[in-house]
mmCIF file of N, CA and C in Angstrom:
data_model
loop_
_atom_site.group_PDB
_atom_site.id
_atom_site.type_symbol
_atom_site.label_atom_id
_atom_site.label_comp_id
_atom_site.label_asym_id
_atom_site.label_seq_id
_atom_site.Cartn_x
_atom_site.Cartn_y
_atom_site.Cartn_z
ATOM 1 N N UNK A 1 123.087 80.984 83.622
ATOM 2 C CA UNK A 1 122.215 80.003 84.224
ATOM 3 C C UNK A 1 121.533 80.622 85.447
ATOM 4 N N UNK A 2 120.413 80.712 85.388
ATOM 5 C CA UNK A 2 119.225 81.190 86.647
ATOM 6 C C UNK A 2 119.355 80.287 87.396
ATOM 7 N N UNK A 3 118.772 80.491 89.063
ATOM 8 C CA UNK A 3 118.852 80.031 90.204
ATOM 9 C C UNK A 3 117.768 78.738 90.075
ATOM 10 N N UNK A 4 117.736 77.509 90.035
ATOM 11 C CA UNK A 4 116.060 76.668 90.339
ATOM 12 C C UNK A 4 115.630 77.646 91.600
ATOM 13 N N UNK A 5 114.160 77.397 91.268
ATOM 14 C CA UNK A 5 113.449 77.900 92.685
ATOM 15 C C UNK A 5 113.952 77.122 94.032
ATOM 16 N N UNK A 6 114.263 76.185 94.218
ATOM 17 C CA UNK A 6 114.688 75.219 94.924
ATOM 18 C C UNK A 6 115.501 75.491 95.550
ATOM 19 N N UNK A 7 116.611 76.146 94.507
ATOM 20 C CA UNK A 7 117.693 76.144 95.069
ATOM 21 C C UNK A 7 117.842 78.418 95.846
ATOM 22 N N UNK A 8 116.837 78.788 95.304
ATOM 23 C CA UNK A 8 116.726 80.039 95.590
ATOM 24 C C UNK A 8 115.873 79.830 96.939
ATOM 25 N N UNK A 9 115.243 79.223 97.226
ATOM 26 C CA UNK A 9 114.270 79.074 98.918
ATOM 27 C C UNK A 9 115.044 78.626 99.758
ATOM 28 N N UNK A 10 116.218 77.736 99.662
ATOM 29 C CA UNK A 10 117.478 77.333 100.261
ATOM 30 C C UNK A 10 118.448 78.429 100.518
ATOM 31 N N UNK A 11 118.875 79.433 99.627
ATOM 32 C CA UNK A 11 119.675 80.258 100.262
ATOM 33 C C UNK A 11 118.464 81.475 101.213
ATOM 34 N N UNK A 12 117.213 81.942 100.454
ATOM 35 C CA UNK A 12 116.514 82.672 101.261
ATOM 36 C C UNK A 12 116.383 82.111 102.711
ATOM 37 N N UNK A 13 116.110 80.702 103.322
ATOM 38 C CA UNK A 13 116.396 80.239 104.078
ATOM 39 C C UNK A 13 117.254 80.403 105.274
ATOM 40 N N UNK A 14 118.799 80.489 104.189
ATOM 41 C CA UNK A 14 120.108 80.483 104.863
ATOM 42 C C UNK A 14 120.257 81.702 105.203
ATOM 43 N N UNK A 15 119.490 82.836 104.373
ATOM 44 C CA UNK A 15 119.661 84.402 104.994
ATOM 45 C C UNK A 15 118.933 85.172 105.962
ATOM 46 N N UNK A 16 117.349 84.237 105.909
ATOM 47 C CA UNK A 16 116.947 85.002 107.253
ATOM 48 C C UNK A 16 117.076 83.980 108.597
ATOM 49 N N UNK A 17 118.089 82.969 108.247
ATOM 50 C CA UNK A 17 117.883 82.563 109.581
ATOM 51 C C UNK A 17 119.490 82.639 110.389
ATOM 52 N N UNK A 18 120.344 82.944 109.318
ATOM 53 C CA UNK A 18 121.326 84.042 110.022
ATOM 54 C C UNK A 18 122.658 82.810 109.482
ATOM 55 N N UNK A 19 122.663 82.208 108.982
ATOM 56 C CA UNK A 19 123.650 81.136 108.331
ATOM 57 C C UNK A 19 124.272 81.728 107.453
ATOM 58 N N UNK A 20 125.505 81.275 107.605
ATOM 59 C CA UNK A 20 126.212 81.535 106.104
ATOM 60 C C UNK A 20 126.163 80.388 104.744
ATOM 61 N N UNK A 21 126.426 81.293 103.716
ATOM 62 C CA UNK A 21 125.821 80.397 102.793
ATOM 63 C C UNK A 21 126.765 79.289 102.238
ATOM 64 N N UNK A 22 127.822 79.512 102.449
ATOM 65 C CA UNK A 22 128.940 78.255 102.046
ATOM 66 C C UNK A 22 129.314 77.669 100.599
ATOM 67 N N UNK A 23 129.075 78.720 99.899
ATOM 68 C CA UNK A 23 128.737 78.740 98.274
ATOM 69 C C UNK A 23 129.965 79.519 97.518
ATOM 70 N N UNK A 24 130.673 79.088 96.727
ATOM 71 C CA UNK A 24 131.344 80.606 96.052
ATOM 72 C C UNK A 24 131.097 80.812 94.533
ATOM 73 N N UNK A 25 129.648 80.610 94.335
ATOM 74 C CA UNK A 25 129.168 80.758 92.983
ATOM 75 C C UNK A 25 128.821 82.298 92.748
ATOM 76 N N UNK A 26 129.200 82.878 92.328
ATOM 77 C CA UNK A 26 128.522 84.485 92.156
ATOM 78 C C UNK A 26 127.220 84.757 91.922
ATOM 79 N N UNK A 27 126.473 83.906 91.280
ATOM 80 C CA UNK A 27 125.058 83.947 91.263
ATOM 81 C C UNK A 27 124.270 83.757 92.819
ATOM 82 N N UNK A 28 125.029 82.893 93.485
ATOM 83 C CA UNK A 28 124.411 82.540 94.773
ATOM 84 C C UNK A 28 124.582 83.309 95.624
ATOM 85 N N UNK A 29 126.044 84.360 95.427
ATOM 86 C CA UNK A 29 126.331 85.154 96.151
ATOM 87 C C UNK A 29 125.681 86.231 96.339
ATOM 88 N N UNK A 30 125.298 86.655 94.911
ATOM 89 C CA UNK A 30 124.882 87.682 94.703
ATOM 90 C C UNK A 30 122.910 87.779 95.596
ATOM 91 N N UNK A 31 122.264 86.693 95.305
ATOM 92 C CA UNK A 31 121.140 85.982 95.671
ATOM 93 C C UNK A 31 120.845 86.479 97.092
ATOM 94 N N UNK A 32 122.271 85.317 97.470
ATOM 95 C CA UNK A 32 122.104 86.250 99.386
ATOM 96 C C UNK A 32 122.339 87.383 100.061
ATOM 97 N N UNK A 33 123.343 87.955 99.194
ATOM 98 C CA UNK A 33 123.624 89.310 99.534
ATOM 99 C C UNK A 33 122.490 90.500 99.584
ATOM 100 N N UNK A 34 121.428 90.483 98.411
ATOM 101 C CA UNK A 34 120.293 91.371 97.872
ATOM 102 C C UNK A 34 119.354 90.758 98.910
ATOM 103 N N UNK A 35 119.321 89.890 99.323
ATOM 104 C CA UNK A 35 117.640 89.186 100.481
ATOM 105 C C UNK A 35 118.740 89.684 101.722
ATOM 106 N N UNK A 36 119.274 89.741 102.188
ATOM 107 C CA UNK A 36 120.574 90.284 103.426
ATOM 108 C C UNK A 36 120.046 91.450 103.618
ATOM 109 N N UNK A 37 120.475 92.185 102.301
ATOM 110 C CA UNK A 37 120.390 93.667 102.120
ATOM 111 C C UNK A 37 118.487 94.195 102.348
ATOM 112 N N UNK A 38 117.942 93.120 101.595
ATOM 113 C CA UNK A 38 116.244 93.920 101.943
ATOM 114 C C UNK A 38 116.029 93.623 103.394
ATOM 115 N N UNK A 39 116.388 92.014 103.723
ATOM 116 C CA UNK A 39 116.063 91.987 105.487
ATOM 117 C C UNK A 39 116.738 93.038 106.129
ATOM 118 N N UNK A 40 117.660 93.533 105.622
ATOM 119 C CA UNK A 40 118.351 95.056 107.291
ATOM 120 C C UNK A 40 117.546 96.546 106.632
ATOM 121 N N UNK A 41 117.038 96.255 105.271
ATOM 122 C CA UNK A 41 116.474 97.647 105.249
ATOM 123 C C UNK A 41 115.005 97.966 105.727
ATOM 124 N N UNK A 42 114.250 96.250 105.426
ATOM 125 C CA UNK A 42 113.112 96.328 106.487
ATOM 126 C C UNK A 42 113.305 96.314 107.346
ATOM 127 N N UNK A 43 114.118 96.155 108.374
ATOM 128 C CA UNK A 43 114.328 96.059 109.621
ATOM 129 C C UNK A 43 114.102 97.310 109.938
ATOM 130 N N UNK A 44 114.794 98.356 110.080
ATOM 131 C CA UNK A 44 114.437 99.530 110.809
ATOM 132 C C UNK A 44 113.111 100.750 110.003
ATOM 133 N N UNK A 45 112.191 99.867 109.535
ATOM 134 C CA UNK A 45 110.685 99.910 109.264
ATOM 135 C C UNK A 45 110.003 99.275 110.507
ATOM 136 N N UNK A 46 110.342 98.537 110.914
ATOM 137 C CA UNK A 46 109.632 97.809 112.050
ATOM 138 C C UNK A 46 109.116 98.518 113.063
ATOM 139 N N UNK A 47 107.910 98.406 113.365
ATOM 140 C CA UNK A 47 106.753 99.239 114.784
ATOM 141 C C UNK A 47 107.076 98.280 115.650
ATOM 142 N N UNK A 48 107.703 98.963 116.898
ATOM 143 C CA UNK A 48 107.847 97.329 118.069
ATOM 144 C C UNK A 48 106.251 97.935 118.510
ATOM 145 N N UNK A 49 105.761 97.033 119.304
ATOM 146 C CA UNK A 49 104.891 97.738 119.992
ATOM 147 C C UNK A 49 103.587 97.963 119.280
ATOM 148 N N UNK A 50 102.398 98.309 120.280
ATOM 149 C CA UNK A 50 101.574 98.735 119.438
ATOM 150 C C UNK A 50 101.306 100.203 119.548
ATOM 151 N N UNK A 51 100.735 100.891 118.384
ATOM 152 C CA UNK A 51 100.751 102.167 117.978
ATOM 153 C C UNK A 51 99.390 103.111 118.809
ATOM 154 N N UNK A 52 99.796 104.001 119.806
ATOM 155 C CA UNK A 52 98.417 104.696 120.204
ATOM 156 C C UNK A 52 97.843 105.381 118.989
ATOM 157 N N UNK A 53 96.381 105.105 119.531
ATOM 158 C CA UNK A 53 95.089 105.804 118.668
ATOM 159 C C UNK A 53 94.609 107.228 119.472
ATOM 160 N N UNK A 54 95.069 107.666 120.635
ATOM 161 C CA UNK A 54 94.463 109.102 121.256
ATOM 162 C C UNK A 54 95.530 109.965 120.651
#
């Protein structure tokens, strides 16, 4: 059984805003764990600041 969209914008939700998800379905787990995992790998992609042009 696939995630409803519904219910997949609810845990994306719960992962970038730093909540735990309170779930012990493996599908759900799995859901937040992989959006967890891309938010800390974009993270240190991030430009603070802005970039000189000289």
């Amino acid at each position: 059984m696939s995630l409803s969209s519904h219910r997949q914008h609810k845990i994306y939700i719960a992962a970038t805003m730093g909540y735990g998800l309170g779930s012990e379905d493996q599908e759900e787990l799995a859901y937040y764990e992989m959006i967890k995992k891309e938010i800390k790998k974009e993270s240190k992609k991030i430009n603070m600041g802005i970039q000189r042009t000289d």
